[in-house]
Amino acid sequence: MIRIWKHKRRKNTTKKPLNRSGHLYLLILADVNCSINLLSIMVVVLRSSPLLWARVAAMVFTGIAFSVALYGASLTHGTGDWCVFCWSFSFVVTLLIILVEMFGLQTRVPISWKNFPITLACYASLLCLSASIIFPLYFLKGYAGRTLMINCRIVSTVFSCLATIAYLSEVRLSRPRPGEVAGYMATAPGLLKVCETFVACIILIFISEPITYNQYAATKWCLAVYCICFILSAAIIVMCVGECTGCLPFSFARFLSTYAILAVGLYLTATIIWPIYKFDNKHGGQSHRPNSCGSSTGLCLWDKLLAISVLSALNFFLYLADLIYSARVVFVTV
């Protein structure tokens, strides 16, 4: 008898190598899995709260944003480094706050914990917001196709926007409820101080790269206004976070109202002077946007000059609102 052997065809078990898009997917998946594992540990240790979830979401989103950007976004100049700094700084400070609260070290930290977390959350929201605007403007404008580089840039932009929303939610959840005792930075004037210093930083970056203030004495005055107000506002934030307001030889509330009046007057002059000397033809300015700005990557010189004018007006209104709140603090509670 002839035996007939049936040989089963073996399946090819050799795995195909992953392309770079597959590696990008695995990178995002690994980052999410690590964040979920950390989240499960924190949920066991800490009581689940909306504020905790907002912080964890912000940490996850910023971690994915800078990880993907460093992996395959091909960042070529300093603007990309700034965006990566915004995401990594926000990620680190959020992780630090979560760990301090997890181990109950708030009382051992030599700063005001009522002011420190909400201050960093406000700065992180502004940093992520700026990165969400700057990153696509420099790295997605004018690019077509769906290569790995473009996909990484899109992913970083999307998660940067999500991180901005998460940090704004954290700021809202950290605000005091009626009847609760909170630090100065958790109030409207304190949050306005953060916005004022951040806007001033952007103005100083635009005005110094390239240098556009040394042509006239009036524009140098505008630079002095930006620097003076930035230094004083930053000093107020440092004193509040470091609990040094009681060391002043005068009332802190009256100092705030006096400084707000001074800042409103100074920014009013800068808001008027800067556009006159930069966009009026009689003073050597240029009233119309050059055609070359349409083909340039990012912001051209004329766009930066316009941004300084807009941001100066924005800071003027921020200081005006700060003055109104500070006046209420002095004349209502004192």
PDB file of N, CA, C and O in Angstrom, residues 49-111:
ATOM      1  N   SER A  49      -9.784  63.496  41.544  1.00  0.00           N
ATOM      2  CA  SER A  49     -10.420  64.797  41.521  1.00  0.00           C
ATOM      3  C   SER A  49     -10.282  65.372  40.128  1.00  0.00           C
ATOM      4  O   SER A  49      -9.364  65.012  39.377  1.00  0.00           O
ATOM      5  N   PRO A  50     -11.173  66.294  39.742  1.00  0.00           N
ATOM      6  CA  PRO A  50     -11.049  66.912  38.409  1.00  0.00           C
ATOM      7  C   PRO A  50      -9.728  67.633  38.210  1.00  0.00           C
ATOM      8  O   PRO A  50      -9.178  67.635  37.110  1.00  0.00           O
ATOM      9  N   LEU A  51      -9.196  68.248  39.278  1.00  0.00           N
ATOM     10  CA  LEU A  51      -7.923  68.947  39.161  1.00  0.00           C
ATOM     11  C   LEU A  51      -6.788  67.979  38.849  1.00  0.00           C
ATOM     12  O   LEU A  51      -5.910  68.273  38.020  1.00  0.00           O
ATOM     13  N   LEU A  52      -6.799  66.810  39.490  1.00  0.00           N
ATOM     14  CA  LEU A  52      -5.778  65.802  39.215  1.00  0.00           C
ATOM     15  C   LEU A  52      -5.873  65.313  37.780  1.00  0.00           C
ATOM     16  O   LEU A  52      -4.860  65.185  37.079  1.00  0.00           O
ATOM     17  N   TRP A  53      -7.084  65.056  37.311  1.00  0.00           N
ATOM     18  CA  TRP A  53      -7.256  64.592  35.943  1.00  0.00           C
ATOM     19  C   TRP A  53      -6.803  65.642  34.936  1.00  0.00           C
ATOM     20  O   TRP A  53      -6.223  65.303  33.893  1.00  0.00           O
ATOM     21  N   ALA A  54      -7.066  66.903  35.222  1.00  0.00           N
ATOM     22  CA  ALA A  54      -6.618  67.972  34.327  1.00  0.00           C
ATOM     23  C   ALA A  54      -5.095  68.017  34.250  1.00  0.00           C
ATOM     24  O   ALA A  54      -4.520  68.181  33.168  1.00  0.00           O
ATOM     25  N   ARG A  55      -4.424  67.861  35.393  1.00  0.00           N
ATOM     26  CA  ARG A  55      -2.963  67.876  35.400  1.00  0.00           C
ATOM     27  C   ARG A  55      -2.380  66.676  34.672  1.00  0.00           C
ATOM     28  O   ARG A  55      -1.415  66.807  33.912  1.00  0.00           O
ATOM     29  N   VAL A  56      -2.969  65.505  34.883  1.00  0.00           N
ATOM     30  CA  VAL A  56      -2.466  64.311  34.204  1.00  0.00           C
ATOM     31  C   VAL A  56      -2.671  64.425  32.700  1.00  0.00           C
ATOM     32  O   VAL A  56      -1.783  64.078  31.907  1.00  0.00           O
ATOM     33  N   ALA A  57      -3.835  64.932  32.287  1.00  0.00           N
ATOM     34  CA  ALA A  57      -4.095  65.105  30.853  1.00  0.00           C
ATOM     35  C   ALA A  57      -3.096  66.082  30.248  1.00  0.00           C
ATOM     36  O   ALA A  57      -2.555  65.843  29.155  1.00  0.00           O
ATOM     37  N   ALA A  58      -2.829  67.186  30.943  1.00  0.00           N
ATOM     38  CA  ALA A  58      -1.861  68.159  30.431  1.00  0.00           C
ATOM     39  C   ALA A  58      -0.472  67.551  30.323  1.00  0.00           C
ATOM     40  O   ALA A  58       0.256  67.787  29.348  1.00  0.00           O
ATOM     41  N   MET A  59      -0.091  66.739  31.312  1.00  0.00           N
ATOM     42  CA  MET A  59       1.220  66.099  31.282  1.00  0.00           C
ATOM     43  C   MET A  59       1.321  65.112  30.121  1.00  0.00           C
ATOM     44  O   MET A  59       2.338  65.057  29.418  1.00  0.00           O
ATOM     45  N   VAL A  60       0.272  64.352  29.876  1.00  0.00           N
ATOM     46  CA  VAL A  60       0.276  63.390  28.768  1.00  0.00           C
ATOM     47  C   VAL A  60       0.376  64.115  27.430  1.00  0.00           C
ATOM     48  O   VAL A  60       1.174  63.744  26.552  1.00  0.00           O
ATOM     49  N   PHE A  61      -0.418  65.158  27.262  1.00  0.00           N
ATOM     50  CA  PHE A  61      -0.449  65.863  25.982  1.00  0.00           C
ATOM     51  C   PHE A  61       0.890  66.542  25.687  1.00  0.00           C
ATOM     52  O   PHE A  61       1.384  66.482  24.556  1.00  0.00           O
ATOM     53  N   THR A  62       1.486  67.196  26.690  1.00  0.00           N
ATOM     54  CA  THR A  62       2.775  67.846  26.452  1.00  0.00           C
ATOM     55  C   THR A  62       3.876  66.812  26.219  1.00  0.00           C
ATOM     56  O   THR A  62       4.776  67.041  25.396  1.00  0.00           O
ATOM     57  N   GLY A  63       3.811  65.683  26.924  1.00  0.00           N
ATOM     58  CA  GLY A  63       4.810  64.637  26.707  1.00  0.00           C
ATOM     59  C   GLY A  63       4.768  64.098  25.291  1.00  0.00           C
ATOM     60  O   GLY A  63       5.805  63.901  24.650  1.00  0.00           O
ATOM     61  N   ILE A  64       3.565  63.861  24.770  1.00  0.00           N
ATOM     62  CA  ILE A  64       3.436  63.385  23.386  1.00  0.00           C
ATOM     63  C   ILE A  64       3.900  64.457  22.415  1.00  0.00           C
ATOM     64  O   ILE A  64       4.571  64.161  21.415  1.00  0.00           O
ATOM     65  N   ALA A  65       3.570  65.721  22.687  1.00  0.00           N
ATOM     66  CA  ALA A  65       3.908  66.808  21.762  1.00  0.00           C
ATOM     67  C   ALA A  65       5.417  66.914  21.565  1.00  0.00           C
ATOM     68  O   ALA A  65       5.907  66.926  20.430  1.00  0.00           O
ATOM     69  N   PHE A  66       6.190  66.975  22.664  1.00  0.00           N
ATOM     70  CA  PHE A  66       7.627  67.158  22.467  1.00  0.00           C
ATOM     71  C   PHE A  66       8.325  65.855  22.078  1.00  0.00           C
ATOM     72  O   PHE A  66       9.361  65.881  21.402  1.00  0.00           O
ATOM     73  N   SER A  67       7.781  64.696  22.461  1.00  0.00           N
ATOM     74  CA  SER A  67       8.389  63.424  22.053  1.00  0.00           C
ATOM     75  C   SER A  67       8.284  63.221  20.548  1.00  0.00           C
ATOM     76  O   SER A  67       9.263  62.854  19.884  1.00  0.00           O
ATOM     77  N   VAL A  68       7.103  63.473  20.003  1.00  0.00           N
ATOM     78  CA  VAL A  68       6.898  63.313  18.561  1.00  0.00           C
ATOM     79  C   VAL A  68       7.696  64.361  17.792  1.00  0.00           C
ATOM     80  O   VAL A  68       8.266  64.072  16.734  1.00  0.00           O
ATOM     81  N   ALA A  69       7.756  65.592  18.324  1.00  0.00           N
ATOM     82  CA  ALA A  69       8.514  66.644  17.637  1.00  0.00           C
ATOM     83  C   ALA A  69       9.993  66.304  17.570  1.00  0.00           C
ATOM     84  O   ALA A  69      10.651  66.516  16.542  1.00  0.00           O
ATOM     85  N   LEU A  70      10.546  65.777  18.651  1.00  0.00           N
ATOM     86  CA  LEU A  70      11.957  65.402  18.650  1.00  0.00           C
ATOM     87  C   LEU A  70      12.210  64.156  17.814  1.00  0.00           C
ATOM     88  O   LEU A  70      13.318  63.965  17.295  1.00  0.00           O
ATOM     89  N   TYR A  71      11.198  63.299  17.661  1.00  0.00           N
ATOM     90  CA  TYR A  71      11.383  62.041  16.939  1.00  0.00           C
ATOM     91  C   TYR A  71      11.501  62.256  15.428  1.00  0.00           C
ATOM     92  O   TYR A  71      12.426  61.742  14.803  1.00  0.00           O
ATOM     93  N   GLY A  72      10.578  63.018  14.854  1.00  0.00           N
ATOM     94  CA  GLY A  72      10.594  63.082  13.391  1.00  0.00           C
ATOM     95  C   GLY A  72      10.115  64.371  12.784  1.00  0.00           C
ATOM     96  O   GLY A  72       9.827  64.408  11.583  1.00  0.00           O
ATOM     97  N   ALA A  73      10.028  65.454  13.564  1.00  0.00           N
ATOM     98  CA  ALA A  73       9.521  66.710  13.003  1.00  0.00           C
ATOM     99  C   ALA A  73      10.584  67.494  12.249  1.00  0.00           C
ATOM    100  O   ALA A  73      10.254  68.478  11.584  1.00  0.00           O
ATOM    101  N   SER A  74      11.855  67.115  12.370  1.00  0.00           N
ATOM    102  CA  SER A  74      12.955  67.778  11.655  1.00  0.00           C
ATOM    103  C   SER A  74      12.967  69.285  11.908  1.00  0.00           C
ATOM    104  O   SER A  74      12.799  70.104  11.009  1.00  0.00           O
ATOM    105  N   LEU A  75      13.141  69.649  13.167  1.00  0.00           N
ATOM    106  CA  LEU A  75      13.180  71.056  13.553  1.00  0.00           C
ATOM    107  C   LEU A  75      14.537  71.641  13.167  1.00  0.00           C
ATOM    108  O   LEU A  75      15.582  71.140  13.572  1.00  0.00           O
ATOM    109  N   THR A  76      14.499  72.724  12.390  1.00  0.00           N
ATOM    110  CA  THR A  76      15.718  73.223  11.760  1.00  0.00           C
ATOM    111  C   THR A  76      16.241  74.519  12.345  1.00  0.00           C
ATOM    112  O   THR A  76      17.388  74.872  12.112  1.00  0.00           O
ATOM    113  N   HIS A  77      15.440  75.273  13.088  1.00  0.00           N
ATOM    114  CA  HIS A  77      15.930  76.550  13.613  1.00  0.00           C
ATOM    115  C   HIS A  77      15.407  76.770  15.019  1.00  0.00           C
ATOM    116  O   HIS A  77      14.709  75.931  15.588  1.00  0.00           O
ATOM    117  N   GLY A  78      15.747  77.927  15.597  1.00  0.00           N
ATOM    118  CA  GLY A  78      15.479  78.185  17.007  1.00  0.00           C
ATOM    119  C   GLY A  78      14.019  78.217  17.385  1.00  0.00           C
ATOM    120  O   GLY A  78      13.675  78.009  18.554  1.00  0.00           O
ATOM    121  N   THR A  79      13.139  78.480  16.431  1.00  0.00           N
ATOM    122  CA  THR A  79      11.709  78.502  16.749  1.00  0.00           C
ATOM    123  C   THR A  79      11.224  77.131  17.196  1.00  0.00           C
ATOM    124  O   THR A  79      10.421  77.011  18.125  1.00  0.00           O
ATOM    125  N   GLY A  80      11.704  76.084  16.555  1.00  0.00           N
ATOM    126  CA  GLY A  80      11.349  74.739  16.981  1.00  0.00           C
ATOM    127  C   GLY A  80      11.863  74.416  18.366  1.00  0.00           C
ATOM    128  O   GLY A  80      11.191  73.743  19.155  1.00  0.00           O
ATOM    129  N   ASP A  81      13.072  74.889  18.675  1.00  0.00           N
ATOM    130  CA  ASP A  81      13.615  74.685  20.021  1.00  0.00           C
ATOM    131  C   ASP A  81      12.756  75.375  21.075  1.00  0.00           C
ATOM    132  O   ASP A  81      12.573  74.855  22.182  1.00  0.00           O
ATOM    133  N   TRP A  82      12.235  76.571  20.734  1.00  0.00           N
ATOM    134  CA  TRP A  82      11.357  77.275  21.672  1.00  0.00           C
ATOM    135  C   TRP A  82      10.085  76.471  21.937  1.00  0.00           C
ATOM    136  O   TRP A  82       9.651  76.346  23.090  1.00  0.00           O
ATOM    137  N   CYS A  83       9.498  75.902  20.894  1.00  0.00           N
ATOM    138  CA  CYS A  83       8.274  75.114  21.067  1.00  0.00           C
ATOM    139  C   CYS A  83       8.543  73.872  21.905  1.00  0.00           C
ATOM    140  O   CYS A  83       7.742  73.525  22.794  1.00  0.00           O
ATOM    141  N   VAL A  84       9.671  73.205  21.641  1.00  0.00           N
ATOM    142  CA  VAL A  84      10.020  72.024  22.440  1.00  0.00           C
ATOM    143  C   VAL A  84      10.246  72.422  23.894  1.00  0.00           C
ATOM    144  O   VAL A  84       9.852  71.697  24.824  1.00  0.00           O
ATOM    145  N   PHE A  85      10.864  73.582  24.125  1.00  0.00           N
ATOM    146  CA  PHE A  85      11.046  74.061  25.494  1.00  0.00           C
ATOM    147  C   PHE A  85       9.697  74.302  26.174  1.00  0.00           C
ATOM    148  O   PHE A  85       9.525  73.953  27.354  1.00  0.00           O
ATOM    149  N   CYS A  86       8.745  74.892  25.454  1.00  0.00           N
ATOM    150  CA  CYS A  86       7.422  75.145  26.036  1.00  0.00           C
ATOM    151  C   CYS A  86       6.776  73.850  26.498  1.00  0.00           C
ATOM    152  O   CYS A  86       6.245  73.762  27.614  1.00  0.00           O
ATOM    153  N   TRP A  87       6.826  72.822  25.649  1.00  0.00           N
ATOM    154  CA  TRP A  87       6.181  71.555  26.002  1.00  0.00           C
ATOM    155  C   TRP A  87       6.946  70.817  27.102  1.00  0.00           C
ATOM    156  O   TRP A  87       6.324  70.291  28.033  1.00  0.00           O
ATOM    157  N   SER A  88       8.267  70.761  26.998  1.00  0.00           N
ATOM    158  CA  SER A  88       9.043  70.017  28.002  1.00  0.00           C
ATOM    159  C   SER A  88       9.002  70.719  29.358  1.00  0.00           C
ATOM    160  O   SER A  88       8.908  70.056  30.398  1.00  0.00           O
ATOM    161  N   PHE A  89       9.070  72.059  29.380  1.00  0.00           N
ATOM    162  CA  PHE A  89       8.988  72.783  30.649  1.00  0.00           C
ATOM    163  C   PHE A  89       7.635  72.549  31.311  1.00  0.00           C
ATOM    164  O   PHE A  89       7.561  72.284  32.526  1.00  0.00           O
ATOM    165  N   SER A  90       6.571  72.617  30.533  1.00  0.00           N
ATOM    166  CA  SER A  90       5.237  72.386  31.088  1.00  0.00           C
ATOM    167  C   SER A  90       5.107  70.962  31.611  1.00  0.00           C
ATOM    168  O   SER A  90       4.516  70.732  32.682  1.00  0.00           O
ATOM    169  N   PHE A  91       5.666  70.004  30.883  1.00  0.00           N
ATOM    170  CA  PHE A  91       5.623  68.601  31.319  1.00  0.00           C
ATOM    171  C   PHE A  91       6.354  68.415  32.645  1.00  0.00           C
ATOM    172  O   PHE A  91       5.841  67.774  33.574  1.00  0.00           O
ATOM    173  N   VAL A  92       7.541  68.989  32.767  1.00  0.00           N
ATOM    174  CA  VAL A  92       8.367  68.802  33.975  1.00  0.00           C
ATOM    175  C   VAL A  92       7.710  69.437  35.194  1.00  0.00           C
ATOM    176  O   VAL A  92       7.633  68.828  36.274  1.00  0.00           O
ATOM    177  N   VAL A  93       7.231  70.686  35.054  1.00  0.00           N
ATOM    178  CA  VAL A  93       6.652  71.362  36.224  1.00  0.00           C
ATOM    179  C   VAL A  93       5.342  70.690  36.651  1.00  0.00           C
ATOM    180  O   VAL A  93       5.044  70.608  37.853  1.00  0.00           O
ATOM    181  N   THR A  94       4.579  70.174  35.690  1.00  0.00           N
ATOM    182  CA  THR A  94       3.349  69.470  36.051  1.00  0.00           C
ATOM    183  C   THR A  94       3.661  68.178  36.779  1.00  0.00           C
ATOM    184  O   THR A  94       3.022  67.850  37.793  1.00  0.00           O
ATOM    185  N   LEU A  95       4.649  67.443  36.301  1.00  0.00           N
ATOM    186  CA  LEU A  95       5.063  66.220  36.988  1.00  0.00           C
ATOM    187  C   LEU A  95       5.580  66.535  38.387  1.00  0.00           C
ATOM    188  O   LEU A  95       5.297  65.802  39.348  1.00  0.00           O
ATOM    189  N   LEU A  96       6.316  67.633  38.531  1.00  0.00           N
ATOM    190  CA  LEU A  96       6.836  68.031  39.837  1.00  0.00           C
ATOM    191  C   LEU A  96       5.703  68.329  40.812  1.00  0.00           C
ATOM    192  O   LEU A  96       5.734  67.889  41.978  1.00  0.00           O
ATOM    193  N   ILE A  97       4.703  69.063  40.357  1.00  0.00           N
ATOM    194  CA  ILE A  97       3.565  69.394  41.227  1.00  0.00           C
ATOM    195  C   ILE A  97       2.817  68.139  41.643  1.00  0.00           C
ATOM    196  O   ILE A  97       2.426  67.978  42.815  1.00  0.00           O
ATOM    197  N   ILE A  98       2.617  67.212  40.711  1.00  0.00           N
ATOM    198  CA  ILE A  98       1.907  65.975  41.030  1.00  0.00           C
ATOM    199  C   ILE A  98       2.679  65.151  42.055  1.00  0.00           C
ATOM    200  O   ILE A  98       2.105  64.613  43.018  1.00  0.00           O
ATOM    201  N   LEU A  99       4.001  65.050  41.900  1.00  0.00           N
ATOM    202  CA  LEU A  99       4.807  64.269  42.840  1.00  0.00           C
ATOM    203  C   LEU A  99       4.832  64.907  44.226  1.00  0.00           C
ATOM    204  O   LEU A  99       4.775  64.201  45.243  1.00  0.00           O
ATOM    205  N   VAL A 100       4.921  66.242  44.278  1.00  0.00           N
ATOM    206  CA  VAL A 100       4.927  66.915  45.581  1.00  0.00           C
ATOM    207  C   VAL A 100       3.620  66.671  46.318  1.00  0.00           C
ATOM    208  O   VAL A 100       3.602  66.376  47.526  1.00  0.00           O
ATOM    209  N   GLU A 101       2.502  66.764  45.625  1.00  0.00           N
ATOM    210  CA  GLU A 101       1.217  66.534  46.270  1.00  0.00           C
ATOM    211  C   GLU A 101       0.993  65.055  46.571  1.00  0.00           C
ATOM    212  O   GLU A 101       0.296  64.706  47.524  1.00  0.00           O
ATOM    213  N   MET A 102       1.567  64.191  45.757  1.00  0.00           N
ATOM    214  CA  MET A 102       1.419  62.760  46.004  1.00  0.00           C
ATOM    215  C   MET A 102       2.083  62.358  47.319  1.00  0.00           C
ATOM    216  O   MET A 102       1.528  61.569  48.098  1.00  0.00           O
ATOM    217  N   PHE A 103       3.276  62.902  47.599  1.00  0.00           N
ATOM    218  CA  PHE A 103       4.022  62.539  48.808  1.00  0.00           C
ATOM    219  C   PHE A 103       3.807  63.526  49.951  1.00  0.00           C
ATOM    220  O   PHE A 103       4.449  63.393  50.989  1.00  0.00           O
ATOM    221  N   GLY A 104       2.903  64.497  49.772  1.00  0.00           N
ATOM    222  CA  GLY A 104       2.568  65.428  50.839  1.00  0.00           C
ATOM    223  C   GLY A 104       3.711  66.307  51.282  1.00  0.00           C
ATOM    224  O   GLY A 104       3.908  66.523  52.481  1.00  0.00           O
ATOM    225  N   LEU A 105       4.456  66.834  50.344  1.00  0.00           N
ATOM    226  CA  LEU A 105       5.624  67.650  50.664  1.00  0.00           C
ATOM    227  C   LEU A 105       5.343  69.142  50.559  1.00  0.00           C
ATOM    228  O   LEU A 105       6.289  69.942  50.527  1.00  0.00           O
ATOM    229  N   GLN A 106       4.073  69.536  50.511  1.00  0.00           N
ATOM    230  CA  GLN A 106       3.753  70.954  50.334  1.00  0.00           C
ATOM    231  C   GLN A 106       4.304  71.812  51.466  1.00  0.00           C
ATOM    232  O   GLN A 106       4.776  72.926  51.232  1.00  0.00           O
ATOM    233  N   THR A 107       4.235  71.294  52.700  1.00  0.00           N
ATOM    234  CA  THR A 107       4.681  72.094  53.848  1.00  0.00           C
ATOM    235  C   THR A 107       6.196  72.203  53.939  1.00  0.00           C
ATOM    236  O   THR A 107       6.711  73.098  54.604  1.00  0.00           O
ATOM    237  N   ARG A 108       6.926  71.299  53.267  1.00  0.00           N
ATOM    238  CA  ARG A 108       8.381  71.332  53.320  1.00  0.00           C
ATOM    239  C   ARG A 108       8.991  72.178  52.207  1.00  0.00           C
ATOM    240  O   ARG A 108      10.195  72.416  52.208  1.00  0.00           O
ATOM    241  N   VAL A 109       8.173  72.597  51.257  1.00  0.00           N
ATOM    242  CA  VAL A 109       8.669  73.438  50.168  1.00  0.00           C
ATOM    243  C   VAL A 109       8.679  74.885  50.631  1.00  0.00           C
ATOM    244  O   VAL A 109       7.657  75.383  51.125  1.00  0.00           O
ATOM    245  N   PRO A 110       9.792  75.612  50.493  1.00  0.00           N
ATOM    246  CA  PRO A 110       9.879  76.982  51.024  1.00  0.00           C
ATOM    247  C   PRO A 110       9.226  78.025  50.136  1.00  0.00           C
ATOM    248  O   PRO A 110       9.782  79.094  49.888  1.00  0.00           O
ATOM    249  N   ILE A 111       8.034  77.728  49.645  1.00  0.00           N
ATOM    250  CA  ILE A 111       7.285  78.671  48.826  1.00  0.00           C
ATOM    251  C   ILE A 111       5.813  78.559  49.197  1.00  0.00           C
ATOM    252  O   ILE A 111       5.409  77.639  49.930  1.00  0.00           O
TER     253      ILE A 111
END
